[in-house]
């Protein structure tokens, strides 16, 4: 197995891609989109270098499985802009549902640490009635980071049991560091990068749904 570039490279590439988008005056949504594209391509490199295809084939994550969508999701201002843009493309009645769900989640989650938030079973306002993400293509980096090889362990954790979710660390680490790189680019451009809790962001954003 050849040696793979470290997570610092994921951060650097996301920073560089987002910085270039901001320099082109593409705006924050464009910066997030560029950082996601750069990180997708970086993860392809990692996948190839570390020969991860077997691990990825065993992933339990699939459309309609949403046990991880009850966590507190932290987003940068650019990721929030990208999500708000995606929500703006939804039908009006769906946007109204998202707005109401976000307000409810923000109130229920206020002041909770991640453990208590998880225990409170606060559903992501972007999850539809079939347990699919309404903004899948624009979802936060934290959601791209999360993965599991065993949905039963995820479900049991949701039910309050202790257990170690079998996570592919390379995927988690890549996206976590990419989000830091995106924040670096925003800060360098004089933009407060956050993070902000997703439900709060959807509630307070001036361009919120
Ligand atoms: S943004 Fe989408 S993927 Fe992320 S927690 Fe919400 S519904 Fe799930």
Coordinates of N, CA and C and ligand atoms in Angstrom, one line a residue:
X1 N 0.9 -1.2 0.0 CA 0.0 0.0 0.0 C 0.9 1.2 0.0
X2 N 0.7 2.2 -0.9 CA 1.5 3.4 -0.9 C 1.0 4.3 0.1
X3 N 1.8 5.3 0.5 CA 1.4 6.2 1.6 C 0.5 7.2 1.1
X4 N -0.5 7.5 1.9 CA -1.6 8.5 1.5 C -1.2 9.8 2.0
X5 N -1.7 10.9 1.3 CA -1.5 12.2 1.9 C -2.3 12.4 3.2
X6 N -1.8 13.2 4.1 CA -2.5 13.3 5.4 C -3.7 14.2 5.4
X7 N -4.4 14.3 6.5 CA -5.6 15.1 6.6 C -5.3 16.6 6.3
X8 N -4.1 17.0 6.7 CA -3.7 18.4 6.4 C -3.9 18.7 5.0
X9 N -3.7 17.8 4.1 CA -3.8 18.0 2.7 C -5.3 18.2 2.3
X10 N -6.2 17.5 3.0 CA -7.6 17.7 2.8 C -8.0 19.2 3.2
X11 N -7.4 19.6 4.3 CA -7.7 21.0 4.8 C -7.2 22.0 3.8
X12 N -5.9 21.7 3.3 CA -5.3 22.7 2.4 C -6.1 22.8 1.1
X13 N -6.5 21.7 0.6 CA -7.2 21.7 -0.7 C -8.6 22.4 -0.6
X14 N -9.3 22.1 0.5 CA -10.6 22.7 0.7 C -10.4 24.2 0.8
X15 N -9.4 24.6 1.6 CA -9.1 26.1 1.8 C -8.8 26.7 0.4
X16 N -7.9 26.1 -0.3 CA -7.5 26.6 -1.6 C -8.7 26.8 -2.6
X17 N -9.5 25.7 -2.7 CA -10.7 25.8 -3.6 C -11.7 26.8 -3.2
X18 N -12.0 26.9 -1.9 CA -12.9 27.9 -1.4 C -12.4 29.3 -1.5
X19 N -11.1 29.4 -1.3 CA -10.4 30.7 -1.4 C -10.5 31.2 -2.8
X20 N -10.3 30.3 -3.8 CA -10.3 30.7 -5.2 C -11.8 31.1 -5.6
X21 N -12.8 30.4 -5.1 CA -14.2 30.7 -5.4 C -14.5 32.1 -4.8
X22 N -14.0 32.4 -3.6 CA -14.3 33.7 -3.0 C -13.6 34.8 -3.7
X23 N -12.4 34.5 -4.2 CA -11.6 35.5 -5.0 C -12.3 35.9 -6.3
X24 N -13.1 34.9 -6.8 CA -13.8 35.1 -8.1 C -15.2 35.8 -7.7
X25 N -15.4 36.1 -6.5 CA -16.6 36.7 -6.0 C -17.8 35.8 -6.3
X26 N -17.5 34.5 -6.1 CA -18.6 33.6 -6.3 C -19.6 33.5 -5.1
X27 N -19.2 34.1 -4.0 CA -20.1 34.1 -2.8 C -19.8 32.8 -2.0
X28 N -20.5 32.8 -0.8 CA -20.2 31.7 0.1 C -20.7 30.4 -0.3
X29 N -21.9 30.3 -1.0 CA -22.4 29.0 -1.4 C -21.4 28.4 -2.5
X30 N -20.9 29.3 -3.3 CA -19.9 28.8 -4.3 C -18.6 28.3 -3.6
X31 N -18.3 29.0 -2.6 CA -17.0 28.6 -1.8 C -17.3 27.2 -1.2
X32 N -18.4 27.0 -0.6 CA -18.7 25.7 -0.1 C -18.8 24.6 -1.2
X33 N -19.4 24.9 -2.3 CA -19.5 24.0 -3.4 C -18.1 23.6 -3.9
X34 N -17.2 24.6 -4.0 CA -15.9 24.3 -4.5 C -15.1 23.5 -3.5
X35 N -15.3 23.7 -2.2 CA -14.6 23.0 -1.1 C -15.1 21.5 -1.1
X36 N -16.4 21.3 -1.3 CA -16.9 20.0 -1.4 C -16.4 19.2 -2.6
X37 N -16.3 19.9 -3.8 CA -15.8 19.2 -5.0 C -14.3 18.9 -4.8
X38 N -13.6 19.8 -4.2 CA -12.1 19.5 -4.0 C -12.0 18.3 -3.0
X39 N -12.9 18.2 -2.0 CA -12.7 17.2 -1.0 C -13.2 15.8 -1.6
X40 N -14.2 15.9 -2.4 CA -14.7 14.6 -3.1 C -13.5 14.1 -3.9
X41 N -12.8 15.0 -4.6 CA -11.7 14.5 -5.5 C -10.5 14.0 -4.6
X42 N -10.3 14.7 -3.5 CA -9.2 14.3 -2.5 C -9.6 12.9 -2.0
X43 N -10.9 12.7 -1.6 CA -11.2 11.4 -1.0 C -11.1 10.3 -2.0
X44 N -11.3 10.6 -3.3 CA -11.1 9.6 -4.3 C -9.6 9.1 -4.3
X45 N -8.8 10.1 -4.2 CA -7.3 9.8 -4.1 C -7.0 8.9 -2.9
X46 N -7.6 9.3 -1.7 CA -7.4 8.5 -0.5 C -7.9 7.1 -0.7
X47 N -9.1 7.0 -1.3 CA -9.8 5.7 -1.5 C -8.9 4.8 -2.4
X48 N -8.3 5.4 -3.4 CA -7.5 4.6 -4.3 C -6.2 4.2 -3.6
X49 N -5.5 5.2 -2.9 CA -4.2 5.0 -2.3 C -4.3 4.0 -1.1
X50 N -5.4 4.1 -0.3 CA -5.5 3.2 0.8 C -6.4 1.9 0.5
X51 N -6.8 1.8 -0.8 CA -7.5 0.6 -1.2 C -8.8 0.4 -0.4
X52 N -9.6 1.5 -0.3 CA -10.7 1.5 0.6 C -12.0 0.9 0.0
X53 N -12.0 0.5 -1.3 CA -13.2 0.0 -1.9 C -14.0 -1.0 -1.2
X54 N -13.2 -2.0 -0.6 CA -13.8 -3.1 0.2 C -14.6 -2.5 1.4
X55 N -13.9 -1.5 2.1 CA -14.5 -0.9 3.3 C -15.8 -0.2 2.9
X56 N -15.7 0.6 1.8 CA -16.8 1.4 1.3 C -18.0 0.5 0.9
X57 N -17.7 -0.6 0.3 CA -18.8 -1.5 -0.1 C -19.5 -2.1 1.0
X58 N -18.9 -2.2 2.2 CA -19.5 -2.7 3.4 C -20.3 -1.6 4.2
X59 N -20.2 -0.4 3.7 CA -20.9 0.7 4.5 C -22.4 0.4 4.5
X60 N -23.0 0.6 5.7 CA -24.4 0.4 5.9 C -25.2 1.6 5.4
X61 N -24.6 2.8 5.2 CA -25.3 4.0 4.9 C -26.0 3.9 3.6
X62 N -27.3 4.3 3.6 CA -28.0 4.3 2.3 C -29.2 5.2 2.4
X63 N -29.8 5.6 1.3 CA -31.0 6.5 1.3 C -32.1 5.8 2.2
X64 N -32.7 6.6 3.1 CA -33.7 6.1 3.9 C -33.2 5.6 5.3
X65 N -31.9 5.6 5.5 CA -31.4 5.3 6.8 C -30.9 6.6 7.4
X66 N -31.5 7.0 8.5 CA -31.2 8.4 9.0 C -31.0 8.5 10.5
X67 N -30.5 7.4 11.1 CA -30.2 7.4 12.5 C -29.2 8.5 12.9
X68 N -28.3 8.8 12.0 CA -27.3 9.9 12.3 C -27.9 11.3 12.1
X69 N -29.1 11.4 11.6 CA -29.7 12.7 11.4 C -30.5 13.3 12.6
X70 N -30.1 12.8 13.7 CA -30.7 13.3 15.0 C -29.6 14.0 15.8
X71 N -28.4 14.2 15.2 CA -27.3 14.8 15.9 C -27.3 16.3 15.7
X72 N -26.6 17.0 16.6 CA -26.4 18.4 16.4 C -25.4 18.6 15.3
X73 N -25.7 19.2 14.2 CA -24.8 19.4 13.1 C -24.3 20.8 13.1
X74 N -23.0 20.9 13.1 CA -22.4 22.3 13.1 C -21.9 22.6 11.6
X75 N -22.3 23.8 11.2 CA -21.9 24.2 9.8 C -21.2 25.5 9.8
X76 N -20.4 25.7 8.8 CA -19.8 27.0 8.6 C -20.8 27.9 7.9
X77 N -20.5 29.2 7.9 CA -21.5 30.1 7.2 C -21.6 29.8 5.7
X78 N -20.5 29.3 5.1 CA -20.6 28.9 3.7 C -21.5 27.7 3.4
X79 N -21.3 26.7 4.3 CA -22.2 25.5 4.1 C -23.7 25.9 4.4
X80 N -23.9 26.8 5.3 CA -25.3 27.3 5.6 C -25.8 28.0 4.3
X81 N -25.0 28.8 3.7 CA -25.4 29.5 2.5 C -25.8 28.5 1.4
X82 N -25.0 27.5 1.2 CA -25.3 26.5 0.2 C -26.6 25.7 0.5
X83 N -26.8 25.4 1.8 CA -28.1 24.7 2.2 C -29.3 25.7 2.0
X84 N -29.1 26.9 2.4 CA -30.2 27.9 2.2 C -30.6 28.0 0.7
X85 N -29.6 28.0 -0.1 CA -29.8 28.1 -1.6 C -30.6 26.8 -2.0
X86 N -30.2 25.7 -1.5 CA -30.9 24.4 -1.9 C -32.3 24.4 -1.4
X87 N -32.5 24.9 -0.2 CA -33.9 24.9 0.4 C -34.8 25.9 -0.4
X88 N -34.1 27.0 -0.9 CA -34.9 28.0 -1.7 C -35.5 27.3 -3.0
X89 N -34.9 26.3 -3.4 CA -35.3 25.6 -4.7 C -36.5 24.6 -4.4
X90 N -36.8 24.4 -3.1 CA -37.9 23.5 -2.8 C -39.3 24.1 -3.0
X91 N -40.3 23.3 -3.1 CA -41.7 23.9 -3.3 C -42.0 24.8 -2.0
X92 N -42.9 25.8 -2.2 CA -43.2 26.7 -1.0 C -43.7 25.9 0.2
X93 N -44.5 24.9 0.0 CA -45.1 24.3 1.2 C -44.0 23.5 1.9
X94 N -43.0 23.0 1.2 CA -41.9 22.2 1.8 C -41.0 23.2 2.5
X95 N -40.8 24.4 2.0 CA -40.0 25.4 2.6 C -40.6 25.8 3.9
X96 N -41.9 25.9 3.9 CA -42.6 26.3 5.2 C -42.4 25.2 6.2
X97 N -42.5 23.9 5.8 CA -42.3 22.9 6.8 C -40.8 22.9 7.3
X98 N -39.9 23.2 6.5 CA -38.5 23.3 6.9 C -38.3 24.4 7.9
X99 N -39.0 25.5 7.6 CA -38.9 26.7 8.5 C -39.5 26.3 9.9
X100 N -40.6 25.7 9.9 CA -41.3 25.3 11.2 C -40.4 24.3 11.9
X101 N -39.9 23.3 11.2 CA -39.1 22.3 11.9 C -37.8 22.8 12.4
X102 N -37.2 23.8 11.7 CA -36.0 24.4 12.1 C -36.2 25.2 13.4
X103 N -37.3 25.9 13.4 CA -37.6 26.7 14.6 C -37.8 25.8 15.8
X104 N -38.5 24.7 15.6 CA -38.8 23.8 16.7 C -37.5 23.1 17.2
X105 N -36.7 22.7 16.2 CA -35.4 22.1 16.6 C -34.5 23.0 17.3
X106 N -34.5 24.3 16.9 CA -33.6 25.3 17.5 C -34.1 25.5 19.0
X107 N -35.3 25.6 19.2 CA -35.8 25.8 20.6 C -35.5 24.5 21.4
X108 N -35.8 23.3 20.9 CA -35.6 22.1 21.7 C -34.1 21.9 22.0
X109 N -33.2 22.3 21.0 CA -31.8 22.1 21.2 C -31.0 23.1 21.9
X110 N -31.7 24.2 22.2 CA -31.0 25.3 22.8 C -30.3 24.9 24.1
X111 N -29.0 25.2 24.2 CA -28.2 24.9 25.4 C -27.8 23.5 25.7
X112 N -28.2 22.6 24.8 CA -27.9 21.2 25.0 C -26.5 20.9 24.4
X113 N -25.7 20.1 25.2 CA -24.4 19.6 24.7 C -24.7 18.5 23.7
X114 N -23.7 18.0 22.9 CA -24.0 17.0 21.9 C -24.7 15.8 22.4
X115 N -24.2 15.3 23.6 CA -24.8 14.1 24.2 C -26.3 14.3 24.5
X116 N -26.6 15.4 25.1 CA -28.0 15.6 25.5 C -28.9 15.9 24.3
X117 N -28.3 16.5 23.3 CA -29.0 16.7 22.0 C -29.4 15.4 21.4
X118 N -28.4 14.5 21.3 CA -28.6 13.2 20.8 C -29.7 12.4 21.6
X119 N -29.6 12.5 22.9 CA -30.6 11.8 23.7 C -32.0 12.4 23.6
X120 N -32.1 13.7 23.1 CA -33.4 14.3 23.0 C -34.1 13.9 21.7
X121 N -33.4 13.2 20.8 CA -34.1 12.7 19.6 C -34.6 13.9 18.8
X122 N -33.8 14.9 18.6 CA -34.3 16.1 17.8 C -33.9 15.8 16.3
X123 N -35.0 15.7 15.6 CA -34.9 15.3 14.2 C -34.4 16.5 13.3
X124 N -33.5 16.3 12.4 CA -33.0 17.3 11.6 C -34.1 17.9 10.7
X125 N -34.2 19.2 10.7 CA -35.3 19.9 10.0 C -35.3 19.6 8.5
X126 N -34.2 19.0 8.0 CA -34.0 18.8 6.5 C -34.3 17.3 6.2
X127 N -34.8 16.6 7.1 CA -35.1 15.2 6.9 C -36.6 15.1 6.5
X128 N -36.9 14.4 5.4 CA -38.3 14.4 5.0 C -39.0 13.2 5.6
X129 N -40.2 13.0 5.3 CA -41.0 11.9 5.9 C -40.6 10.5 5.5
X130 N -39.8 10.4 4.5 CA -39.3 9.1 4.1 C -37.8 8.9 4.6
X131 N -37.4 9.7 5.5 CA -36.1 9.7 6.1 C -35.0 9.9 5.1
X132 N -35.3 10.8 4.1 CA -34.3 11.2 3.1 C -33.9 12.7 3.3
X133 N -32.7 13.0 3.0 CA -32.2 14.4 3.2 C -32.8 15.3 2.0
X134 N -33.5 16.4 2.4 CA -34.0 17.2 1.4 C -33.0 18.0 0.6
X135 N -31.8 18.1 1.1 CA -30.7 18.8 0.4 C -29.5 18.0 0.3
X136 N -29.7 16.7 -0.1 CA -28.6 15.7 -0.1 C -27.3 16.3 -0.9
X137 N -27.5 16.9 -2.0 CA -26.4 17.3 -2.8 C -25.7 18.5 -2.1
X138 N -26.4 19.2 -1.2 CA -25.8 20.4 -0.6 C -25.6 20.1 0.9
X139 N -25.6 18.8 1.3 CA -25.6 18.5 2.8 C -24.3 19.0 3.4
X140 N -24.3 19.2 4.7 CA -23.0 19.7 5.4 C -21.9 18.7 5.3
X141 N -20.7 19.2 5.5 CA -19.5 18.4 5.6 C -19.6 17.4 6.7
X142 N -20.2 17.8 7.8 CA -20.3 16.9 9.0 C -21.1 15.7 8.6
X143 N -22.1 15.8 7.7 CA -23.0 14.7 7.3 C -22.2 13.8 6.3
X144 N -21.3 14.5 5.5 CA -20.5 13.7 4.6 C -19.5 12.9 5.4
X145 N -19.1 13.4 6.5 CA -18.0 12.7 7.3 C -18.6 11.5 8.0
X146 N -19.9 11.6 8.4 CA -20.4 10.5 9.2 C -20.7 9.2 8.3
X147 N -20.4 8.1 8.9 CA -20.5 6.8 8.1 C -20.6 5.7 9.2
X148 N -21.1 4.6 8.7 CA -21.1 3.4 9.7 C -21.2 2.2 8.8
X149 N -20.6 1.1 9.4 CA -20.6 -0.2 8.7 C -21.7 -1.0 9.4
X150 N -22.5 -0.5 10.3 CA -23.5 -1.3 11.0 C -24.7 -0.4 11.4
X151 N -25.8 -0.4 10.7 CA -26.9 0.4 11.0 C -27.6 0.0 12.3
X152 N -27.5 -1.3 12.6 CA -28.1 -1.7 13.9 C -27.4 -1.0 15.1
X153 N -26.1 -0.9 15.0 CA -25.4 -0.2 16.1 C -25.9 1.3 16.2
X154 N -26.0 1.9 15.0 CA -26.5 3.3 15.0 C -27.9 3.4 15.6
X155 N -28.8 2.4 15.2 CA -30.1 2.4 15.8 C -30.1 2.2 17.3
X156 N -29.3 1.3 17.7 CA -29.2 1.0 19.2 C -28.7 2.2 19.9
X157 N -27.7 2.9 19.3 CA -27.2 4.1 19.9 C -28.3 5.2 20.0
X158 N -29.1 5.3 19.0 CA -30.3 6.2 19.0 C -31.2 5.8 20.1
X159 N -31.4 4.6 20.4 CA -32.2 4.1 21.5 C -31.6 4.2 22.9
X160 N -30.4 4.7 22.9 CA -29.7 5.0 24.2 C -28.7 3.9 24.6
X161 N -28.5 2.9 23.8 CA -27.5 1.9 24.2 C -26.1 2.4 23.9
X162 N -25.2 2.0 24.7 CA -23.8 2.3 24.4 C -23.2 1.3 23.5
X163 N -22.4 1.7 22.6 CA -21.8 0.8 21.6 C -21.0 1.7 20.7
X164 N -20.0 1.0 20.1 CA -19.0 1.8 19.3 C -19.5 1.6 17.8
X165 N -19.8 2.8 17.2 CA -20.3 2.7 15.8 C -19.0 2.5 14.9
X166 N -19.0 1.5 14.1 CA -17.9 1.2 13.3 C -17.7 2.2 12.1
X167 N -16.9 3.2 12.3 CA -16.8 4.3 11.4 C -15.5 4.1 10.6
X168 N -15.6 4.5 9.3 CA -14.3 4.5 8.5 C -13.7 5.8 8.8
X169 N -12.5 5.7 9.5 CA -11.9 7.0 10.0 C -11.4 7.9 8.9
X170 N -11.0 7.3 7.8 CA -10.4 8.1 6.7 C -11.5 9.0 6.1
X171 N -12.8 8.5 6.1 CA -13.9 9.4 5.6 C -14.2 10.5 6.6
X172 N -14.3 10.1 7.8 CA -14.6 11.0 8.9 C -13.5 12.1 9.0
X173 N -12.3 11.7 9.0 CA -11.2 12.7 9.1 C -11.0 13.6 7.9
X174 N -11.2 13.0 6.8 CA -11.1 13.9 5.6 C -12.1 15.0 5.6
X175 N -13.4 14.7 5.9 CA -14.4 15.8 5.8 C -14.3 16.7 7.0
X176 N -13.9 16.2 8.1 CA -13.7 17.1 9.3 C -12.6 18.1 9.0
X177 N -11.5 17.7 8.4 CA -10.4 18.6 8.1 C -10.8 19.5 6.9
X178 N -11.5 19.0 6.0 CA -12.0 19.9 4.9 C -12.8 21.0 5.4
X179 N -13.7 20.7 6.4 CA -14.5 21.8 6.9 C -13.6 22.8 7.6
X180 N -12.6 22.4 8.3 CA -11.6 23.4 8.9 C -11.0 24.2 7.8
X181 N -10.6 23.6 6.6 CA -10.0 24.3 5.5 C -11.0 25.3 4.9
X182 N -12.3 25.0 4.8 CA -13.3 25.9 4.4 C -13.3 27.1 5.3
X183 N -13.3 26.8 6.6 CA -13.4 27.9 7.6 C -12.1 28.8 7.5
X184 N -11.0 28.2 7.2 CA -9.8 29.0 7.0 C -9.9 30.0 5.9
X185 N -10.5 29.5 4.8 CA -10.6 30.4 3.6 C -11.6 31.5 3.9
X186 N -12.7 31.2 4.6 CA -13.7 32.2 5.0 C -13.0 33.3 5.9
X187 N -12.3 32.8 6.9 CA -11.7 33.7 7.9 C -10.7 34.7 7.2
X188 N -9.9 34.1 6.2 CA -8.9 34.9 5.5 C -9.6 35.9 4.7
X189 N -10.8 35.7 4.2 CA -11.6 36.6 3.4 C -12.4 37.6 4.3
X190 N -12.2 37.5 5.6 CA -12.8 38.5 6.5 C -14.2 38.1 6.8
X191 N -14.6 36.8 6.6 CA -16.0 36.4 6.9 C -15.9 35.5 8.1
X192 N -16.8 35.8 9.1 CA -16.9 35.0 10.3 C -17.4 33.6 9.9
X193 N -16.5 32.6 10.1 CA -16.9 31.3 9.5 C -17.9 30.5 10.3
X194 N -18.2 30.9 11.5 CA -19.0 30.0 12.4 C -18.1 29.2 13.2
X195 N -18.5 28.0 13.6 CA -19.7 27.3 13.2 C -21.0 27.7 13.9
X196 N -22.1 27.3 13.3 CA -23.4 27.5 13.9 C -24.1 26.2 13.8
X197 N -25.0 26.0 14.8 CA -25.8 24.8 14.7 C -26.8 24.9 13.5
X198 N -26.9 23.8 12.8 CA -27.7 23.9 11.5 C -29.1 24.4 11.8
X199 N -29.8 24.0 12.8 CA -31.2 24.4 13.0 C -31.2 25.9 13.3
X200 N -30.3 26.3 14.1 CA -30.2 27.8 14.5 C -29.9 28.6 13.2
X201 N -29.0 28.1 12.4 CA -28.6 28.8 11.2 C -29.8 29.0 10.3
X202 N -30.6 27.9 10.1 CA -31.8 27.9 9.2 C -32.8 28.9 9.8
X203 N -32.8 29.1 11.1 CA -33.8 30.0 11.7 C -33.4 31.4 11.6
X204 N -32.1 31.7 11.8 CA -31.6 33.1 11.9 C -31.1 33.7 10.6
X205 N -30.8 32.8 9.6 CA -30.2 33.3 8.4 C -31.1 34.3 7.7
X206 N -30.6 35.5 7.3 CA -31.4 36.5 6.6 C -32.0 36.0 5.3
X207 N -31.4 35.0 4.8 CA -32.0 34.4 3.5 C -32.6 33.0 3.8
X208 N -32.9 32.8 5.1 CA -33.5 31.5 5.4 C -34.8 31.2 4.7
X209 N -35.2 29.9 4.6 CA -36.3 29.5 3.8 C -37.6 30.2 4.2
Ligands
LIG1 S1 -28.6 17.9 6.6 FE1 -29.4 16.0 5.6 S2 -27.8 14.4 6.0 FE2 -27.4 16.1 7.4 S3 -28.5 15.6 9.3 FE3 -29.9 16.8 8.1 S4 -31.1 15.4 6.9 FE4 -29.3 14.3 7.7

